[in-house]
Coordinates of C-alpha atoms and ligand atoms in Angstrom, one line a residue:
X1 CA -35.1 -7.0 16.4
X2 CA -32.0 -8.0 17.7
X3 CA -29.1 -6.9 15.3
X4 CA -26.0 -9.4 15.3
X5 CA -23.3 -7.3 14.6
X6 CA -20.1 -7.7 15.5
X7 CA -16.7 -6.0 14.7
X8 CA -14.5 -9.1 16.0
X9 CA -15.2 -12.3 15.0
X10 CA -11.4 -13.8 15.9
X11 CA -8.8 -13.1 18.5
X12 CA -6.9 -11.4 15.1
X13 CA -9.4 -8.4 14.7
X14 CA -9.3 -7.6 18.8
X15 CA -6.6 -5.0 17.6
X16 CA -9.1 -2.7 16.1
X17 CA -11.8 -3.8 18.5
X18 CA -9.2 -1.8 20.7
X19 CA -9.5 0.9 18.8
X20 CA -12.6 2.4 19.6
X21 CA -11.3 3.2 23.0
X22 CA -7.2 3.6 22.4
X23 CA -7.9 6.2 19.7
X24 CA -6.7 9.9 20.9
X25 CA -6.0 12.5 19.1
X26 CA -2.3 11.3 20.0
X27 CA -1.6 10.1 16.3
X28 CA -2.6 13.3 14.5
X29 CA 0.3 14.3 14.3
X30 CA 3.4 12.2 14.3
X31 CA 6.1 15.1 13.7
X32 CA 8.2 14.5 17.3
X33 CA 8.3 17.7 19.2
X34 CA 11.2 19.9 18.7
X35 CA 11.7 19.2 14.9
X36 CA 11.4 22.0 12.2
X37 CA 8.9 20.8 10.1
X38 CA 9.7 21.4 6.1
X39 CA 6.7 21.2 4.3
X40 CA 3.6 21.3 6.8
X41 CA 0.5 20.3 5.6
X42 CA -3.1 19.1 7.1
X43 CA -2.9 16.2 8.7
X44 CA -6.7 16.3 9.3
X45 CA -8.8 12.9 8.4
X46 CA -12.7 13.2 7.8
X47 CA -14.8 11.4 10.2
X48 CA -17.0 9.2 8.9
X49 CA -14.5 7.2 6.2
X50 CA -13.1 4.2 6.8
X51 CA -9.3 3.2 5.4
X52 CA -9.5 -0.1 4.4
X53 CA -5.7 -0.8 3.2
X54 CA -4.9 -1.4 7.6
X55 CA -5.6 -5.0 7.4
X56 CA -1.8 -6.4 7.6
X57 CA -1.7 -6.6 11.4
X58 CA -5.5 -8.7 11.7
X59 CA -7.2 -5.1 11.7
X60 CA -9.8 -6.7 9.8
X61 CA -13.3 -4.8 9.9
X62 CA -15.6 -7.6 10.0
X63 CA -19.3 -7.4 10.1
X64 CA -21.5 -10.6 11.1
X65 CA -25.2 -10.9 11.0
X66 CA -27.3 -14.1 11.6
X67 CA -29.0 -14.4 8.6
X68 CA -32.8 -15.1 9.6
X69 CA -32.6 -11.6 10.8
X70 CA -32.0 -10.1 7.3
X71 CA -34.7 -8.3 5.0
X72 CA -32.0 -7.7 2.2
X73 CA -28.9 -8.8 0.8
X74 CA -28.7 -5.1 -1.1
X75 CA -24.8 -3.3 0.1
X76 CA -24.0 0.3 -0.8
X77 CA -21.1 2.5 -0.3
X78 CA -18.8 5.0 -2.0
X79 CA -14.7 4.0 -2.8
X80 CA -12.1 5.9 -3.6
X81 CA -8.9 4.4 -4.8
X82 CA -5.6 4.9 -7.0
X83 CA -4.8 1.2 -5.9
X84 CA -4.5 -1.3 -9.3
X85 CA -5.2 -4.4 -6.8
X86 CA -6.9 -5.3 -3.6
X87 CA -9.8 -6.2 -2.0
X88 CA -13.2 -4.1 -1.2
X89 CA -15.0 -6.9 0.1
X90 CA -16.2 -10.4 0.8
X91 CA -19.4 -11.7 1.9
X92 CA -19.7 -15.0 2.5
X93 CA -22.3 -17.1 4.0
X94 CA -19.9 -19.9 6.3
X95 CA -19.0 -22.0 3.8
X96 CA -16.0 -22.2 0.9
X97 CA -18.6 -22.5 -1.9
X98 CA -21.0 -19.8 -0.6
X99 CA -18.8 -16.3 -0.8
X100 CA -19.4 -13.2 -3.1
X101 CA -16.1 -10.9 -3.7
X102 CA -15.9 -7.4 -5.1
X103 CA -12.7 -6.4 -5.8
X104 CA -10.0 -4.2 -7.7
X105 CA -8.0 -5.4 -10.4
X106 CA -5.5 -3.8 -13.2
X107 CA -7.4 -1.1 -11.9
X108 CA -10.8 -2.1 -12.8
X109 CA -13.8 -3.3 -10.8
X110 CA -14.2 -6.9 -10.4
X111 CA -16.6 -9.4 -9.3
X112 CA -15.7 -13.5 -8.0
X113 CA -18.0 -15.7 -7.3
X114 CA -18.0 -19.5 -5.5
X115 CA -19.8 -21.8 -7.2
X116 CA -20.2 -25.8 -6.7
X117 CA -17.5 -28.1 -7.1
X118 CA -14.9 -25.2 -6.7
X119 CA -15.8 -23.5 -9.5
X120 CA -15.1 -19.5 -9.5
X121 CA -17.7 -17.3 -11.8
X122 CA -16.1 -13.7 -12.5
X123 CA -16.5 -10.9 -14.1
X124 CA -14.6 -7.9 -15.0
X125 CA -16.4 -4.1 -14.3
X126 CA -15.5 -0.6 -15.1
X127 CA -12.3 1.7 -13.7
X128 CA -12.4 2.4 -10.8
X129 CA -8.6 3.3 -9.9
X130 CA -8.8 6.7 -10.6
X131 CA -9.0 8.4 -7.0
X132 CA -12.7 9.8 -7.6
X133 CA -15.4 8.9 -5.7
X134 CA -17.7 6.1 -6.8
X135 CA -20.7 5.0 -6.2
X136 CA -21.4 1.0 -5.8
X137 CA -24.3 -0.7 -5.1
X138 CA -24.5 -4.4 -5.1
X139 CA -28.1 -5.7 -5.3
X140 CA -29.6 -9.3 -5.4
X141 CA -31.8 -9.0 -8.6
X142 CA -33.6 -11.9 -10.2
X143 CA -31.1 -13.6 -12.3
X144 CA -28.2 -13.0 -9.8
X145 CA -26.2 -10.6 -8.2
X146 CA -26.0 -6.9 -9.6
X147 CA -23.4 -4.3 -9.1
X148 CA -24.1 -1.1 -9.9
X149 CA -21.3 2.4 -10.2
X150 CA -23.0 5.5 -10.2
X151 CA -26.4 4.1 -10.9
X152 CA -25.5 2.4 -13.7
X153 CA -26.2 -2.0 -14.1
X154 CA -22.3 -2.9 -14.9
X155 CA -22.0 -6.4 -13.7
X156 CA -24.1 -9.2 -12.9
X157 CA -23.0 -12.6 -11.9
X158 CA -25.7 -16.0 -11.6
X159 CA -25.9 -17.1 -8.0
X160 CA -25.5 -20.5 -7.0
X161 CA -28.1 -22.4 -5.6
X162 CA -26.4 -23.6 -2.6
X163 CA -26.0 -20.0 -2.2
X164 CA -29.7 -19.2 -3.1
X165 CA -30.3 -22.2 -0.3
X166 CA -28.2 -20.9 2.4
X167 CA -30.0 -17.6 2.3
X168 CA -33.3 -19.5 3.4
X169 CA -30.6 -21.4 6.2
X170 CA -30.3 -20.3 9.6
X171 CA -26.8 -19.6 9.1
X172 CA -24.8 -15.9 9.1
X173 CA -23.6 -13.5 6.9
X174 CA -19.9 -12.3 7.3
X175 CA -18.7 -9.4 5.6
X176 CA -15.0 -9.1 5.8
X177 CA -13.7 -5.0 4.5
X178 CA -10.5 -4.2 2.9
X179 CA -9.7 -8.4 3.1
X180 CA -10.4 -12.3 2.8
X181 CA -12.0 -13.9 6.2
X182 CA -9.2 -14.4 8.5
X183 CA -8.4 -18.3 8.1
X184 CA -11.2 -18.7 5.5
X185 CA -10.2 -21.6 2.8
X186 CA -11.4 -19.5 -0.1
X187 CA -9.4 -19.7 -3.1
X188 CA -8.4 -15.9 -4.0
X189 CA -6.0 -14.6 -6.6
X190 CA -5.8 -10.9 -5.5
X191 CA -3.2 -9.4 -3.4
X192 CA -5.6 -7.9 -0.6
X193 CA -4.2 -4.9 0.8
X194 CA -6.2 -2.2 -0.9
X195 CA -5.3 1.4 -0.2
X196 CA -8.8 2.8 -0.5
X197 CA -11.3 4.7 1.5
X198 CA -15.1 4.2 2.1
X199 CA -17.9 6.4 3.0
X200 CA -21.6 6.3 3.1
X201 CA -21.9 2.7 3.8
X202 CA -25.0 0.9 4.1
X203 CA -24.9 -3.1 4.6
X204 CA -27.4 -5.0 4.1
X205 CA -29.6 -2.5 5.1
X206 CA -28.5 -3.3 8.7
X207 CA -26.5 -1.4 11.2
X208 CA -23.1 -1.2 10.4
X209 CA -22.1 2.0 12.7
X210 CA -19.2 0.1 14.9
X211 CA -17.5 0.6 11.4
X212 CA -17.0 4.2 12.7
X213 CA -13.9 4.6 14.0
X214 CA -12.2 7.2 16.5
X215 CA -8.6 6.7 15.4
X216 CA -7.0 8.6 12.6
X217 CA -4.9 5.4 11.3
X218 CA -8.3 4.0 10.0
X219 CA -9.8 7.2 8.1
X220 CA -9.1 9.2 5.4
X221 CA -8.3 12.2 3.6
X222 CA -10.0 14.3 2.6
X223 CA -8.6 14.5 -1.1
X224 CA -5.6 12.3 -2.1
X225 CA -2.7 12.2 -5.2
X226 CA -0.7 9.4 -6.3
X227 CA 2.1 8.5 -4.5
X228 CA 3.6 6.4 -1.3
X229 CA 2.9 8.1 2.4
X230 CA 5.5 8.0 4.9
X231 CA 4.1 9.0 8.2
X232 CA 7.3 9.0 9.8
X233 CA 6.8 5.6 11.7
X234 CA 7.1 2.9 8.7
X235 CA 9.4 1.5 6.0
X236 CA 8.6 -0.8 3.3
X237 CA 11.4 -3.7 2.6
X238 CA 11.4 -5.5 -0.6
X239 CA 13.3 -8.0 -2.6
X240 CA 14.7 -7.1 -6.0
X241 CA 12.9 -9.7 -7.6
X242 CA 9.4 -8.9 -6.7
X243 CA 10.2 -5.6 -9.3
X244 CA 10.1 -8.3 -12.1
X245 CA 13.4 -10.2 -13.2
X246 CA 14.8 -7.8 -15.6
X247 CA 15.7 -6.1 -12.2
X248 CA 18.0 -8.5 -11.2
X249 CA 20.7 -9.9 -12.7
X250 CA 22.4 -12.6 -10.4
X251 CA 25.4 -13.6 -12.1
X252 CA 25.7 -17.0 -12.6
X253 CA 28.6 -19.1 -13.3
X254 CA 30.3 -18.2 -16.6
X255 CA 28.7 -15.2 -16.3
X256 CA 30.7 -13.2 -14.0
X257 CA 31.6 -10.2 -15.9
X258 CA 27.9 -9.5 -17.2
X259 CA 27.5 -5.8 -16.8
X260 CA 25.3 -4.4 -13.5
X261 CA 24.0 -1.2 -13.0
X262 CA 21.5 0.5 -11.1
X263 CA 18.8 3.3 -11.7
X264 CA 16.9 4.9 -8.7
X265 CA 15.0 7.9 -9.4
X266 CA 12.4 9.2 -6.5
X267 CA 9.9 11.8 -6.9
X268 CA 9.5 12.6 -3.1
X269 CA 8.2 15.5 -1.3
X270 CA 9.0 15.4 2.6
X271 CA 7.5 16.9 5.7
X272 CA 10.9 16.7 7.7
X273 CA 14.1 17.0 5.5
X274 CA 15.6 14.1 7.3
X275 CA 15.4 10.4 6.8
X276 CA 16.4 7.6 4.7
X277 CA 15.1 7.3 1.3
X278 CA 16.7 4.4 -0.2
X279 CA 18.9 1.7 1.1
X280 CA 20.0 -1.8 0.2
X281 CA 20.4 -3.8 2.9
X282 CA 22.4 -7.4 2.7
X283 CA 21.4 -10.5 4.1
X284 CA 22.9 -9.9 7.5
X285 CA 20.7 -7.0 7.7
X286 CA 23.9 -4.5 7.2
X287 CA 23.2 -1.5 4.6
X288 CA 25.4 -1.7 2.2
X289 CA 24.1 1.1 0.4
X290 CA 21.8 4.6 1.0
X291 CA 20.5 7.9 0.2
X292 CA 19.2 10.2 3.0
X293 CA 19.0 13.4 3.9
X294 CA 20.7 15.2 6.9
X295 CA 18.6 17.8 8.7
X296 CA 21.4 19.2 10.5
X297 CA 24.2 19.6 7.5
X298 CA 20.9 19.9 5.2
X299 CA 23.2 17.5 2.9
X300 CA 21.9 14.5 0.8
X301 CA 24.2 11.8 1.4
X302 CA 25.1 8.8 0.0
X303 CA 26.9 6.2 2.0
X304 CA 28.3 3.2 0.6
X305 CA 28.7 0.5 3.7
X306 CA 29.1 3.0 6.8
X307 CA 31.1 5.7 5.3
X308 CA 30.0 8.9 3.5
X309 CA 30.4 8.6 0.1
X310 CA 29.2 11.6 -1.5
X311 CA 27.0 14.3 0.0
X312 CA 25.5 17.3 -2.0
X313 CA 23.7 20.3 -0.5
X314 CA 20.0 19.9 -0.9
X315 CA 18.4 22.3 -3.3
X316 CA 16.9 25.6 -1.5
X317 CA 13.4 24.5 -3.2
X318 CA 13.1 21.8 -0.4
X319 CA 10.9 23.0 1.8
X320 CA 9.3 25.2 -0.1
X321 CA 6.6 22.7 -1.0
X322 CA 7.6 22.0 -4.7
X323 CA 8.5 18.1 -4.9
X324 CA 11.9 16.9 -5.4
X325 CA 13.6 15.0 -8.6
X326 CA 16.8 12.5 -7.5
X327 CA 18.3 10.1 -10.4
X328 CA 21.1 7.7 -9.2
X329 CA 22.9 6.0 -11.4
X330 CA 25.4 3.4 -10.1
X331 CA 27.8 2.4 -12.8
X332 CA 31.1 0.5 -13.2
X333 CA 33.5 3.7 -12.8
X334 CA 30.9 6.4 -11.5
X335 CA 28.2 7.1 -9.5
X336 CA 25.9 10.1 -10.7
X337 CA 23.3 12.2 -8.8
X338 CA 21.4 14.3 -10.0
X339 CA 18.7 15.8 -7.8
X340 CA 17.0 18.6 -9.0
X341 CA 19.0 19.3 -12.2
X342 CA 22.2 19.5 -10.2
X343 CA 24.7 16.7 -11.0
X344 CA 27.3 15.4 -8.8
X345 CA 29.7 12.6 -9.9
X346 CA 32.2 10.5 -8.0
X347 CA 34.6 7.8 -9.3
X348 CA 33.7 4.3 -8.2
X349 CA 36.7 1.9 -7.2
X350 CA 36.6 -1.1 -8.5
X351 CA 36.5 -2.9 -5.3
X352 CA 33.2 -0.9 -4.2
X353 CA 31.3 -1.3 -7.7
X354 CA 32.3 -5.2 -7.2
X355 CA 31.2 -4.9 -3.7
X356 CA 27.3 -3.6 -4.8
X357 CA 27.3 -5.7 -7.2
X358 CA 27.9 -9.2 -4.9
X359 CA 25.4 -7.4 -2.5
X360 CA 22.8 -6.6 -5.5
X361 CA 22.9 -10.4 -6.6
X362 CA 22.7 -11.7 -3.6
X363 CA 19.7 -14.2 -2.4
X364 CA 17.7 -12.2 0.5
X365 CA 19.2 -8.9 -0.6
X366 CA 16.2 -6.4 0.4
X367 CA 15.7 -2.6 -0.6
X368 CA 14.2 -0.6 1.9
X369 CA 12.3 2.8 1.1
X370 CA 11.6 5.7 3.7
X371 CA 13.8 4.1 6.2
X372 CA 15.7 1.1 7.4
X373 CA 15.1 -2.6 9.0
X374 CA 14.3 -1.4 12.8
X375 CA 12.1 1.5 11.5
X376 CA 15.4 4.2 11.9
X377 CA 15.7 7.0 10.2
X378 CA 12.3 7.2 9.1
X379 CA 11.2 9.4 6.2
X380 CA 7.9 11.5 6.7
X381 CA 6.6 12.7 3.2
X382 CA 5.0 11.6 -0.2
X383 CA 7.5 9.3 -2.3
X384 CA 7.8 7.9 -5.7
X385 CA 9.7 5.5 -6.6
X386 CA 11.1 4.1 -10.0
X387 CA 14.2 0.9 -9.6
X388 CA 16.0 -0.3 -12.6
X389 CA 13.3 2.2 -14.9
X390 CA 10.3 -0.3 -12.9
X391 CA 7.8 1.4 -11.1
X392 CA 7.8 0.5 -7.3
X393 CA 4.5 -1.0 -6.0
X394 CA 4.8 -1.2 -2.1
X395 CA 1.9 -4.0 -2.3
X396 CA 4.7 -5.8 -3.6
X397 CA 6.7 -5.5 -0.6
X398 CA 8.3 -8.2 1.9
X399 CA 8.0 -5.7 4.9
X400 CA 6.0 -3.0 5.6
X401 CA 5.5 -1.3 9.2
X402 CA 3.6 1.6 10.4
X403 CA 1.1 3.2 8.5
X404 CA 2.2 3.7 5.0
X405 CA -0.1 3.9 2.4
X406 CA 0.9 2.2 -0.8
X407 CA -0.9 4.5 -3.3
X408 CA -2.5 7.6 -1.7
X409 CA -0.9 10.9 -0.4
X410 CA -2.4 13.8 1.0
X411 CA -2.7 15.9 -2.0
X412 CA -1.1 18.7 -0.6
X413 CA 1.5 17.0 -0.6
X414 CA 1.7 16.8 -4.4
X415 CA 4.7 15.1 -6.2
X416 CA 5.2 15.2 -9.9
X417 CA 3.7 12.4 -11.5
X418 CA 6.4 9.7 -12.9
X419 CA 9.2 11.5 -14.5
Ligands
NAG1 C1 11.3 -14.8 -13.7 O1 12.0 -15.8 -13.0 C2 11.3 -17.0 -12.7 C3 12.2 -17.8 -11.8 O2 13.5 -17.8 -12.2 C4 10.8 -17.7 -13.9 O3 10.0 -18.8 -13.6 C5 9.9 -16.7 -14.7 O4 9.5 -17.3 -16.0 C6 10.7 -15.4 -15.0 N1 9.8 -14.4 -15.6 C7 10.1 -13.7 -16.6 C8 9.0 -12.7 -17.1 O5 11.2 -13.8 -17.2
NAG2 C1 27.7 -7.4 8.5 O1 27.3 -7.5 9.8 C2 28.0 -8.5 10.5 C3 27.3 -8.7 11.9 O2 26.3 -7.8 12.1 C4 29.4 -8.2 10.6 O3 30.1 -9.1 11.3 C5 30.0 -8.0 9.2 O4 31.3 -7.6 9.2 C6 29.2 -7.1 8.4 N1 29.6 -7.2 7.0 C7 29.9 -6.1 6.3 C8 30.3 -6.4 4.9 O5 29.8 -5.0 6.7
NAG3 C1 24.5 14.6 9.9 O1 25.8 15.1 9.6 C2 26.6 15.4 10.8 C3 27.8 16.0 10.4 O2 28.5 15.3 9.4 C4 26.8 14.1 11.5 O3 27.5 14.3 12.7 C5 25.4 13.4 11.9 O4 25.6 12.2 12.5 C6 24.6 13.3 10.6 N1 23.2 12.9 11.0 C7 22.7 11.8 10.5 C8 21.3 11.5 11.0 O5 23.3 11.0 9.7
NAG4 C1 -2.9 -0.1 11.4 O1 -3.6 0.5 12.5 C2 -2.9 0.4 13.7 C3 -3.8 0.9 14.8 O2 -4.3 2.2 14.4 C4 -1.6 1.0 13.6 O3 -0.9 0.9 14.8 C5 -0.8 0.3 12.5 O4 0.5 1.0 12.4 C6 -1.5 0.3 11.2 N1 -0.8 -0.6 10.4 C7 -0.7 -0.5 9.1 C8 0.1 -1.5 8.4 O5 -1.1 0.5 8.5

């Protein structure tokens, strides 16, 4: 029986076709030569898993088989995530009203369905954000489509019967992982990129083994903790607003003395004591504002425009592999930093609080994490981090280069959970 698999569909996916071939075991590990490393930790990936969140840049895993071909519809695999929101997968059989989609939402499973006339069937599952291993099995039973965690029936949905027709068609099956069919008209509400990983995958009881891949971007860990990875490589830009209004508060006309402040506290655990953290960076792209750390001085420093504005000592705990506590609080007369239970305060002038402030309120003001707009001064470690008392969530985010992933870190690399 020929077997109509294939991993690119569209000019968009050729990246990862690439992959097979381009993968070396160049990018294990990204720490350049010649720097100390702080906290070390094993950068090994398990073979045999496959990273689904790497779909930004058209790395899109799809599968394709004609459908005539088929003796099943039945899918299987085991997920891990600590994402709330993204996509596992969608099936769909070439047309808008014809597509199945099993995703992740507020943290639970959930199913979509297209039905006639535009109509979208769905239905809400179990957890499944809880970074254990679960397994799914989606199964075409009499009265519709079944999905079933651990063994257990938890959702069923009624298939259509254009959907029941097209199975009979002569048509193919396209399985899109990790996102929606590139250029596909279906209607989706979910944010896609989902920071998860798959193993044990069986699709429609077909041969799905080009999934496999060499490079270390597109598997796992083997065992993961909450938090933001840096790699060393990417940075994650994103406007103030996307953290909810309360976040920003533009003054307006009439309201130009309304009170600003601002609240960054970062849980963060690095592999290199060096990079940016935080920085706000105007419109034209200058950085107004940051927190890094120096590797040579072994200083946290704050710099407001280009010049030093207060720089600490960082605390001898470090690199020691226990993760770091920063609170900044800008106010009208002071900045405060505490990192670690040591507290340094400065007096703010009035023309540089006033200066933040403009920049803050500003349309197309972005803040960048674990680095800055070209990728400089990256930051290589596990981060978390809280903006105006709002948890960050780097789905959220306008930019995002390299590979960072949104809601997983290696869990030796273990940072307190929200404090
Ligand atoms: C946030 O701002 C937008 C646009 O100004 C507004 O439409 C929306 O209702 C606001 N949301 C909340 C929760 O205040
Ligand atoms: C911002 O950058 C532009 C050009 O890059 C420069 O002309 C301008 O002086 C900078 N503004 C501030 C406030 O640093
Ligand atoms: C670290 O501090 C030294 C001494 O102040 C300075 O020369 C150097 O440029 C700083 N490095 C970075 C990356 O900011
Ligand atoms: C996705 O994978 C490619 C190739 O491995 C890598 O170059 C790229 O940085 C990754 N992108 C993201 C957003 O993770």
């Amino acid at each position: 029986m020929r077997v109509a698999v294939r991993l690119c569909s569209a000019q968009l996916v050729l990246e990862l076709c690439a992959l097979g071939i381009l993968g070396t075991p160049q990018d294990i590990a990204k720490i350049s030569k010649g720097t100390p490393v702080c906290n070390s930790f094993n950068v090994h990936k398990v073979p045999g898993t496959l990273y689904t969140g790497n779909t930004s840049l058209g790395n899109v895993p799809i599968l394709e088989y004609k459908i005539s071909e088929l003796t099943s519809f039945d899918s299987s695999f085991e997920l891990r995530t600590l994402d709330p929101e993204g996509i596992i997968f969608l099936g769909d059989i070439g047309s808008v009203t014809n597509w199945f989609l099993l995703a992740v939402q507020n943290r639970h499973l959930s199913v979509q369905t297209g039905h006639s006339k535009g109509k979208v069937v769905m239905s809400r599952g179990p957890l499944i954000s809880d970074g254990k291993w679960k397994k799914v099995t989606v199964k075409k039973l009499q009265d519709g489509v079944s999905v079933f965690v651990n063994g257990e029936q938890r959702m069923t949905v009624e298939q259509s019967q254009e959907s029941i027709d097209a199975e009979h068609g002569d048509g193919f099956l396209r399985i899109a992982i990790g996102a929606s069919i590139p250029n596909s008209d279906i209607p989706l509400t979910i944010h896609p990129p989902l920071d998860a990983c798959m193993r044990d995958w069986e699709w429609v009881k077909q041969d799905s083994s080009v999934l496999l891949q060499d490079s270390q971007t597109q598997r796992c860990w083997e065992t993961i903790i909450p938090g933001s990875f840096f790699p060393g490589n990417g940075v994650v830009g994103f406007l103030p607003e996307a953290l909810g209004n309360s976040s920003v508060q533009r003054s307006t006309a009439g309201e130009e003395d309304q009170s600003w402040n601002l609240l960054v506290e970062l849980t963060f655990l690095p592999v290199e004591d060096r990079g940016v953290l935080f920085a706000i960076v105007d419109p034209l792209r200058n950085i107004s504002f940051s927190v890094s750390m120096n590797q040579s001085t072994k200083d946290l420093v704050l710099h407001v425009r280009d010049q030093v504005f207060l720089s600490t000592p960082t605390p001898s705990s470090l690199c020691t592999g226990e993760s770091q506590f920063l609170q900044l609080w800008v106010s009208e007369d002071q900045v405060m930093l505490d990192l670690e239970g040591k507290m340094v305060k400065r007096k703010l002038d009035d023309q540089d609080f006033r200066f933040l402030k403009a920049i803050w309120g500003q349309t197309g003001t972005m803040v960048y994490l674990g680095g800055l707009p070209e990728g400089e001064s990256p930051f290589h470690g596990c981060l978390q981090a809280k903006l105006q008392g709002v948890d960050v969530d780097l789905d959220l985010a306008e930019v995002k280069s390299g590979d960072v992933r949104s809601h997983s870190c290696p869990s030796a690399l273990h940072v307190r959970d929200g404090k």
